[in-house]
Amino acid sequence: MTDCVFCKILNKEIPSKIIYEDDVCFAINDINPKAKKHILVIPKEHIESLNEVQDLNLIKDLFSAIKKINKMENITAFKTHINTGKSAGQEVNHLHIHILAN
Ligand code: AMP
Ligand code: ZN
């Protein structure tokens, strides 16, 4: 997707530190953190939102990555959230899971 901030980060068109990467997804620190640690876990495939997910194995893979990231970042207590749709607060139309830890 050409006009997508997360695709641009993945394609190195926008500089950002990728803190985790595997075959399916990558993770970055949120630019506007709402907790001491605020990480975004993002599938490499451009999928607009949870509503467009066809293969639910993706969700399993994303949560599997979250467990690895949390171990790496020494996060044991955290919230995860997914905003789906503009009126629910989704600003970037590329699926992502927030990890929030204080
Ligand atoms: P959402 O509101 O669920 O769509 O979340 C989008 C998140 O992406 C927000 O928390 C933004 O702060 C974050 N964000 C937007 N642009 C960037 C960027 N270039 N690098 C890191 N995080 C970003
Ligand atoms: Zn995208």
Short mmCIF file of N, CA, C and O and ligand atoms in Angstrom, two decimals:
data_model
loop_
_atom_site.label_atom_id
_atom_site.label_comp_id
_atom_site.label_asym_id
_atom_site.label_seq_id
_atom_site.Cartn_x
_atom_site.Cartn_y
_atom_site.Cartn_z
N MET A 1 0.86 -1.20 0.00
CA MET A 1 0.00 0.00 0.00
C MET A 1 0.89 1.25 0.00
O MET A 1 1.72 1.40 0.88
N THR A 2 0.74 2.13 -0.95
CA THR A 2 1.68 3.23 -1.12
C THR A 2 1.49 4.32 -0.08
O THR A 2 2.44 4.92 0.38
N ASP A 3 0.25 4.59 0.30
CA ASP A 3 0.00 5.72 1.19
C ASP A 3 -0.29 5.27 2.62
O ASP A 3 -1.20 5.78 3.25
N CYS A 4 0.50 4.33 3.10
CA CYS A 4 0.25 3.79 4.44
C CYS A 4 1.52 3.93 5.26
O CYS A 4 2.59 3.47 4.85
N VAL A 5 1.40 4.58 6.40
CA VAL A 5 2.58 4.87 7.22
C VAL A 5 3.29 3.58 7.66
O VAL A 5 4.53 3.52 7.66
N PHE A 6 2.54 2.54 8.00
CA PHE A 6 3.20 1.31 8.47
C PHE A 6 3.86 0.56 7.31
O PHE A 6 4.95 0.01 7.48
N CYS A 7 3.25 0.56 6.14
CA CYS A 7 3.91 -0.04 4.96
C CYS A 7 5.18 0.74 4.64
O CYS A 7 6.21 0.14 4.30
N LYS A 8 5.11 2.06 4.78
CA LYS A 8 6.30 2.89 4.50
C LYS A 8 7.42 2.60 5.49
O LYS A 8 8.59 2.57 5.12
N ILE A 9 7.07 2.38 6.75
CA ILE A 9 8.09 2.04 7.75
C ILE A 9 8.72 0.69 7.39
O ILE A 9 9.94 0.55 7.39
N LEU A 10 7.88 -0.28 7.05
CA LEU A 10 8.39 -1.61 6.68
C LEU A 10 9.30 -1.53 5.46
O LEU A 10 10.34 -2.19 5.39
N ASN A 11 8.94 -0.68 4.51
CA ASN A 11 9.74 -0.53 3.27
C ASN A 11 10.87 0.48 3.40
O ASN A 11 11.49 0.85 2.40
N LYS A 12 11.10 0.95 4.65
CA LYS A 12 12.19 1.90 4.95
C LYS A 12 12.03 3.24 4.23
O LYS A 12 13.01 3.93 3.96
N GLU A 13 10.81 3.59 3.89
CA GLU A 13 10.57 4.90 3.26
C GLU A 13 10.38 5.97 4.33
O GLU A 13 10.49 7.15 4.07
N ILE A 14 10.03 5.53 5.55
CA ILE A 14 9.96 6.42 6.72
C ILE A 14 10.90 5.80 7.75
O ILE A 14 10.80 4.60 8.02
N PRO A 15 11.82 6.61 8.30
CA PRO A 15 12.74 6.02 9.29
C PRO A 15 12.01 5.68 10.59
O PRO A 15 11.18 6.45 11.08
N SER A 16 12.29 4.50 11.10
CA SER A 16 11.72 4.07 12.38
C SER A 16 12.53 2.88 12.84
O SER A 16 13.06 2.13 12.01
N LYS A 17 12.68 2.73 14.15
CA LYS A 17 13.46 1.61 14.66
C LYS A 17 12.54 0.40 14.81
O LYS A 17 11.60 0.44 15.61
N ILE A 18 12.81 -0.61 14.01
CA ILE A 18 12.03 -1.85 14.13
C ILE A 18 12.64 -2.66 15.27
O ILE A 18 13.81 -3.04 15.21
N ILE A 19 11.86 -2.88 16.34
CA ILE A 19 12.41 -3.53 17.54
C ILE A 19 12.24 -5.04 17.50
O ILE A 19 12.84 -5.76 18.29
N TYR A 20 11.39 -5.52 16.60
CA TYR A 20 11.16 -6.98 16.46
C TYR A 20 10.67 -7.23 15.05
O TYR A 20 9.93 -6.42 14.49
N GLU A 21 11.10 -8.35 14.49
CA GLU A 21 10.62 -8.71 13.15
C GLU A 21 10.63 -10.22 12.99
O GLU A 21 11.56 -10.89 13.45
N ASP A 22 9.61 -10.76 12.37
CA ASP A 22 9.64 -12.17 11.96
C ASP A 22 9.00 -12.25 10.58
O ASP A 22 8.83 -11.22 9.91
N ASP A 23 8.65 -13.46 10.14
CA ASP A 23 8.12 -13.62 8.77
C ASP A 23 6.77 -12.91 8.59
O ASP A 23 6.43 -12.50 7.49
N VAL A 24 6.03 -12.80 9.66
CA VAL A 24 4.63 -12.35 9.58
C VAL A 24 4.45 -10.89 9.98
O VAL A 24 3.61 -10.19 9.44
N CYS A 25 5.24 -10.43 10.93
CA CYS A 25 4.98 -9.10 11.51
C CYS A 25 6.25 -8.40 11.96
O CYS A 25 7.33 -9.00 11.96
N PHE A 26 6.08 -7.15 12.33
CA PHE A 26 7.18 -6.38 12.92
C PHE A 26 6.61 -5.50 14.03
O PHE A 26 5.38 -5.34 14.14
N ALA A 27 7.50 -4.95 14.84
CA ALA A 27 7.04 -4.10 15.95
C ALA A 27 7.90 -2.85 16.05
O ALA A 27 9.11 -2.88 15.77
N ILE A 28 7.23 -1.76 16.42
CA ILE A 28 7.90 -0.47 16.61
C ILE A 28 7.39 0.17 17.90
O ILE A 28 6.30 -0.21 18.39
N ASN A 29 8.12 1.12 18.41
CA ASN A 29 7.61 1.91 19.53
C ASN A 29 6.65 2.96 18.99
O ASN A 29 6.93 3.59 17.96
N ASP A 30 5.54 3.14 19.66
CA ASP A 30 4.57 4.14 19.23
C ASP A 30 5.19 5.53 19.34
O ASP A 30 5.86 5.87 20.32
N ILE A 31 4.98 6.34 18.32
CA ILE A 31 5.57 7.69 18.25
C ILE A 31 4.96 8.62 19.30
O ILE A 31 5.57 9.61 19.70
N ASN A 32 3.77 8.29 19.76
CA ASN A 32 3.06 9.11 20.73
C ASN A 32 2.61 8.22 21.89
O ASN A 32 1.42 7.90 22.03
N PRO A 33 3.60 7.79 22.72
CA PRO A 33 3.31 6.74 23.71
C PRO A 33 2.26 7.14 24.75
O PRO A 33 2.30 8.23 25.28
N LYS A 34 1.36 6.22 25.01
CA LYS A 34 0.31 6.44 26.01
C LYS A 34 0.58 5.64 27.28
O LYS A 34 -0.28 5.56 28.16
N ALA A 35 1.76 5.04 27.36
CA ALA A 35 2.20 4.31 28.55
C ALA A 35 3.73 4.32 28.53
O ALA A 35 4.32 4.71 27.53
N LYS A 36 4.35 3.87 29.65
CA LYS A 36 5.83 3.87 29.70
C LYS A 36 6.39 3.10 28.52
O LYS A 36 7.33 3.52 27.87
N LYS A 37 5.81 1.95 28.26
CA LYS A 37 6.16 1.22 27.04
C LYS A 37 4.91 1.08 26.20
O LYS A 37 3.88 0.59 26.70
N HIS A 38 4.99 1.54 24.98
CA HIS A 38 3.84 1.48 24.06
C HIS A 38 4.38 1.00 22.72
O HIS A 38 5.06 1.73 22.00
N ILE A 39 4.07 -0.25 22.45
CA ILE A 39 4.62 -0.93 21.26
C ILE A 39 3.48 -1.28 20.32
O ILE A 39 2.38 -1.64 20.77
N LEU A 40 3.75 -1.17 19.03
CA LEU A 40 2.76 -1.56 18.03
C LEU A 40 3.25 -2.80 17.31
O LEU A 40 4.40 -2.84 16.84
N VAL A 41 2.41 -3.81 17.24
CA VAL A 41 2.74 -5.05 16.54
C VAL A 41 1.91 -5.08 15.26
O VAL A 41 0.66 -4.99 15.32
N ILE A 42 2.60 -5.17 14.14
CA ILE A 42 1.99 -4.86 12.84
C ILE A 42 2.24 -5.99 11.85
O ILE A 42 3.41 -6.35 11.62
N PRO A 43 1.19 -6.56 11.26
CA PRO A 43 1.45 -7.59 10.23
C PRO A 43 2.14 -6.96 9.03
O PRO A 43 1.89 -5.80 8.70
N LYS A 44 3.01 -7.74 8.37
CA LYS A 44 3.72 -7.21 7.20
C LYS A 44 2.75 -7.01 6.04
O LYS A 44 2.93 -6.11 5.22
N GLU A 45 1.74 -7.85 5.99
CA GLU A 45 0.74 -7.71 4.93
C GLU A 45 -0.16 -6.51 5.25
O GLU A 45 -0.57 -6.33 6.41
N HIS A 46 -0.46 -5.71 4.23
CA HIS A 46 -1.36 -4.57 4.46
C HIS A 46 -2.79 -5.08 4.54
O HIS A 46 -3.41 -5.39 3.52
N ILE A 47 -3.29 -5.16 5.78
CA ILE A 47 -4.70 -5.53 6.02
C ILE A 47 -5.30 -4.34 6.76
O ILE A 47 -4.75 -3.90 7.77
N GLU A 48 -6.39 -3.81 6.22
CA GLU A 48 -6.94 -2.54 6.74
C GLU A 48 -7.27 -2.58 8.24
O GLU A 48 -6.95 -1.66 8.97
N SER A 49 -7.94 -3.64 8.65
CA SER A 49 -8.35 -3.72 10.06
C SER A 49 -8.71 -5.16 10.37
O SER A 49 -8.69 -6.04 9.50
N LEU A 50 -9.09 -5.38 11.63
CA LEU A 50 -9.51 -6.73 12.05
C LEU A 50 -10.68 -7.23 11.21
O LEU A 50 -10.80 -8.43 10.95
N ASN A 51 -11.50 -6.30 10.74
CA ASN A 51 -12.66 -6.68 9.92
C ASN A 51 -12.25 -7.38 8.62
O ASN A 51 -13.04 -8.14 8.07
N GLU A 52 -11.05 -7.10 8.15
CA GLU A 52 -10.61 -7.66 6.86
C GLU A 52 -9.78 -8.93 7.03
O GLU A 52 -9.33 -9.50 6.03
N VAL A 53 -9.54 -9.36 8.27
CA VAL A 53 -8.72 -10.57 8.47
C VAL A 53 -9.51 -11.79 8.02
O VAL A 53 -10.64 -12.01 8.47
N GLN A 54 -8.93 -12.56 7.10
CA GLN A 54 -9.57 -13.78 6.61
C GLN A 54 -9.08 -14.99 7.39
O GLN A 54 -9.86 -15.79 7.86
N ASP A 55 -7.75 -15.08 7.50
CA ASP A 55 -7.14 -16.25 8.13
C ASP A 55 -6.80 -15.91 9.58
O ASP A 55 -5.88 -15.13 9.86
N LEU A 56 -7.55 -16.51 10.50
CA LEU A 56 -7.37 -16.17 11.92
C LEU A 56 -6.06 -16.68 12.50
O LEU A 56 -5.69 -16.32 13.62
N ASN A 57 -5.34 -17.50 11.73
CA ASN A 57 -4.00 -17.89 12.17
C ASN A 57 -3.10 -16.66 12.32
O ASN A 57 -2.15 -16.68 13.10
N LEU A 58 -3.42 -15.60 11.57
CA LEU A 58 -2.66 -14.35 11.69
C LEU A 58 -2.71 -13.83 13.12
O LEU A 58 -1.70 -13.38 13.67
N ILE A 59 -3.88 -13.90 13.71
CA ILE A 59 -4.05 -13.39 15.08
C ILE A 59 -3.20 -14.21 16.05
O ILE A 59 -2.54 -13.67 16.94
N LYS A 60 -3.18 -15.51 15.84
CA LYS A 60 -2.34 -16.38 16.66
C LYS A 60 -0.88 -15.98 16.51
O LYS A 60 -0.14 -15.87 17.50
N ASP A 61 -0.46 -15.74 15.27
CA ASP A 61 0.94 -15.36 15.02
C ASP A 61 1.28 -14.02 15.66
O ASP A 61 2.38 -13.83 16.18
N LEU A 62 0.34 -13.08 15.61
CA LEU A 62 0.60 -11.77 16.21
C LEU A 62 0.73 -11.89 17.73
O LEU A 62 1.62 -11.30 18.34
N PHE A 63 -0.12 -12.70 18.35
CA PHE A 63 -0.03 -12.86 19.81
C PHE A 63 1.20 -13.68 20.21
O PHE A 63 1.79 -13.45 21.28
N SER A 64 1.60 -14.57 19.35
CA SER A 64 2.83 -15.31 19.59
C SER A 64 4.02 -14.33 19.57
O SER A 64 4.91 -14.40 20.43
N ALA A 65 3.99 -13.39 18.62
CA ALA A 65 5.03 -12.35 18.56
C ALA A 65 4.97 -11.48 19.82
O ALA A 65 6.02 -11.12 20.38
N ILE A 66 3.77 -11.14 20.26
CA ILE A 66 3.62 -10.30 21.46
C ILE A 66 4.29 -10.96 22.66
O ILE A 66 5.00 -10.32 23.43
N LYS A 67 4.13 -12.27 22.79
CA LYS A 67 4.76 -12.98 23.92
C LYS A 67 6.28 -12.87 23.83
O LYS A 67 6.96 -12.66 24.83
N LYS A 68 6.81 -12.98 22.62
CA LYS A 68 8.28 -12.87 22.43
C LYS A 68 8.77 -11.44 22.72
O LYS A 68 9.79 -11.24 23.37
N ILE A 69 8.02 -10.47 22.20
CA ILE A 69 8.39 -9.06 22.41
C ILE A 69 8.38 -8.74 23.91
O ILE A 69 9.29 -8.11 24.44
N ASN A 70 7.35 -9.20 24.60
CA ASN A 70 7.23 -8.92 26.03
C ASN A 70 8.40 -9.53 26.80
O ASN A 70 8.93 -8.92 27.73
N LYS A 71 8.80 -10.71 26.40
CA LYS A 71 9.95 -11.37 27.05
C LYS A 71 11.20 -10.52 26.82
O LYS A 71 11.95 -10.22 27.76
N MET A 72 11.38 -10.11 25.57
CA MET A 72 12.52 -9.29 25.17
C MET A 72 12.56 -7.96 25.94
O MET A 72 13.61 -7.48 26.32
N GLU A 73 11.40 -7.38 26.15
CA GLU A 73 11.28 -6.05 26.77
C GLU A 73 11.03 -6.12 28.28
O GLU A 73 10.77 -5.10 28.91
N ASN A 74 11.10 -7.34 28.83
CA ASN A 74 10.82 -7.55 30.27
C ASN A 74 9.45 -7.02 30.68
O ASN A 74 9.30 -6.43 31.75
N ILE A 75 8.48 -7.20 29.82
CA ILE A 75 7.11 -6.77 30.14
C ILE A 75 6.34 -7.99 30.65
O ILE A 75 6.24 -9.00 29.96
N THR A 76 5.82 -7.86 31.88
CA THR A 76 5.02 -8.98 32.41
C THR A 76 3.57 -8.55 32.64
O THR A 76 2.67 -9.38 32.63
N ALA A 77 3.35 -7.25 32.86
CA ALA A 77 1.99 -6.75 33.06
C ALA A 77 1.69 -5.75 31.94
O ALA A 77 2.46 -4.81 31.71
N PHE A 78 0.64 -5.99 31.23
CA PHE A 78 0.39 -5.16 30.03
C PHE A 78 -1.07 -5.25 29.60
O PHE A 78 -1.79 -6.16 29.99
N LYS A 79 -1.44 -4.26 28.78
CA LYS A 79 -2.74 -4.31 28.11
C LYS A 79 -2.47 -4.46 26.63
O LYS A 79 -1.48 -3.93 26.12
N THR A 80 -3.39 -5.12 25.92
CA THR A 80 -3.32 -5.10 24.45
C THR A 80 -4.63 -4.48 23.98
O THR A 80 -5.68 -4.70 24.61
N HIS A 81 -4.55 -3.69 22.91
CA HIS A 81 -5.82 -3.30 22.32
C HIS A 81 -5.71 -3.12 20.82
O HIS A 81 -4.64 -2.85 20.27
N ILE A 82 -6.85 -3.31 20.18
CA ILE A 82 -6.95 -3.16 18.72
C ILE A 82 -8.12 -2.22 18.47
O ILE A 82 -9.25 -2.51 18.87
N ASN A 83 -7.84 -1.08 17.84
CA ASN A 83 -8.92 -0.19 17.44
C ASN A 83 -9.36 -0.60 16.03
O ASN A 83 -8.52 -0.76 15.15
N THR A 84 -10.65 -0.76 15.87
CA THR A 84 -11.17 -1.18 14.56
C THR A 84 -12.23 -0.19 14.10
O THR A 84 -13.29 -0.09 14.72
N GLY A 85 -11.90 0.56 13.06
CA GLY A 85 -12.86 1.54 12.52
C GLY A 85 -12.60 2.92 13.09
O GLY A 85 -12.19 3.07 14.25
N LYS A 86 -12.84 3.93 12.25
CA LYS A 86 -12.56 5.32 12.60
C LYS A 86 -13.26 5.75 13.89
O LYS A 86 -12.65 6.34 14.78
N SER A 87 -14.55 5.42 14.02
CA SER A 87 -15.29 5.89 15.19
C SER A 87 -14.86 5.17 16.46
O SER A 87 -15.19 5.60 17.57
N ALA A 88 -14.09 4.09 16.31
CA ALA A 88 -13.54 3.40 17.49
C ALA A 88 -12.11 3.86 17.76
O ALA A 88 -11.43 3.31 18.62
N GLY A 89 -11.64 4.85 16.99
CA GLY A 89 -10.33 5.42 17.26
C GLY A 89 -9.21 4.92 16.37
O GLY A 89 -8.04 5.23 16.60
N GLN A 90 -9.54 4.13 15.34
CA GLN A 90 -8.47 3.67 14.44
C GLN A 90 -8.03 4.82 13.54
O GLN A 90 -8.83 5.36 12.78
N GLU A 91 -6.75 5.19 13.69
CA GLU A 91 -6.20 6.31 12.90
C GLU A 91 -5.40 5.81 11.71
O GLU A 91 -5.36 6.46 10.67
N VAL A 92 -4.73 4.68 11.90
CA VAL A 92 -3.92 4.12 10.81
C VAL A 92 -4.65 2.88 10.29
O VAL A 92 -4.91 1.94 11.04
N ASN A 93 -4.98 2.93 9.00
CA ASN A 93 -5.79 1.85 8.42
C ASN A 93 -4.92 0.69 7.93
O ASN A 93 -4.94 0.30 6.77
N HIS A 94 -4.13 0.20 8.86
CA HIS A 94 -3.32 -1.00 8.66
C HIS A 94 -3.35 -1.68 10.02
O HIS A 94 -2.89 -1.09 11.02
N LEU A 95 -3.92 -2.87 10.07
CA LEU A 95 -4.11 -3.59 11.34
C LEU A 95 -2.87 -3.51 12.23
O LEU A 95 -1.76 -3.68 11.75
N HIS A 96 -3.08 -3.27 13.51
CA HIS A 96 -1.98 -3.29 14.47
C HIS A 96 -2.54 -3.54 15.86
O HIS A 96 -3.68 -3.18 16.15
N ILE A 97 -1.71 -4.16 16.69
CA ILE A 97 -2.09 -4.40 18.09
C ILE A 97 -1.19 -3.54 18.97
O ILE A 97 0.03 -3.55 18.82
N HIS A 98 -1.82 -2.78 19.84
CA HIS A 98 -1.07 -1.97 20.81
C HIS A 98 -0.69 -2.85 22.01
O HIS A 98 -1.54 -3.60 22.52
N ILE A 99 0.54 -2.72 22.47
CA ILE A 99 0.95 -3.27 23.77
C ILE A 99 1.24 -2.07 24.66
O ILE A 99 2.04 -1.20 24.28
N LEU A 100 0.57 -2.01 25.81
CA LEU A 100 0.75 -0.87 26.73
C LEU A 100 1.17 -1.41 28.10
O LEU A 100 0.49 -2.26 28.67
N ALA A 101 2.32 -0.91 28.57
CA ALA A 101 2.81 -1.38 29.87
C ALA A 101 3.38 -0.22 30.67
O ALA A 101 4.12 0.60 30.12
N ASN A 102 3.05 -0.16 31.94
CA ASN A 102 3.58 0.90 32.81
C ASN A 102 4.59 0.36 33.82
O ASN A 102 4.78 -0.80 33.95
P1 AMP B 1 -4.72 3.60 16.08
O1 AMP B 1 -5.33 4.84 16.65
O2 AMP B 1 -5.13 2.34 16.79
O3 AMP B 1 -4.87 3.52 14.58
O4 AMP B 1 -3.17 3.71 16.40
C1 AMP B 1 -2.25 4.28 15.53
C2 AMP B 1 -1.02 4.53 16.34
O5 AMP B 1 0.07 4.71 15.44
C3 AMP B 1 -1.10 5.79 17.21
O6 AMP B 1 -0.92 5.42 18.58
C4 AMP B 1 0.04 6.66 16.69
O7 AMP B 1 0.71 7.35 17.71
C5 AMP B 1 0.95 5.63 16.02
N1 AMP B 1 1.79 6.13 14.94
C6 AMP B 1 1.43 6.88 13.87
N2 AMP B 1 2.48 7.13 13.08
C7 AMP B 1 3.55 6.51 13.65
C8 AMP B 1 4.94 6.41 13.32
N3 AMP B 1 5.47 6.98 12.24
N4 AMP B 1 5.74 5.68 14.14
C9 AMP B 1 5.23 5.09 15.26
N5 AMP B 1 3.94 5.16 15.62
C10 AMP B 1 3.11 5.86 14.84
ZN ZN B 2 -0.07 -0.68 5.21
#
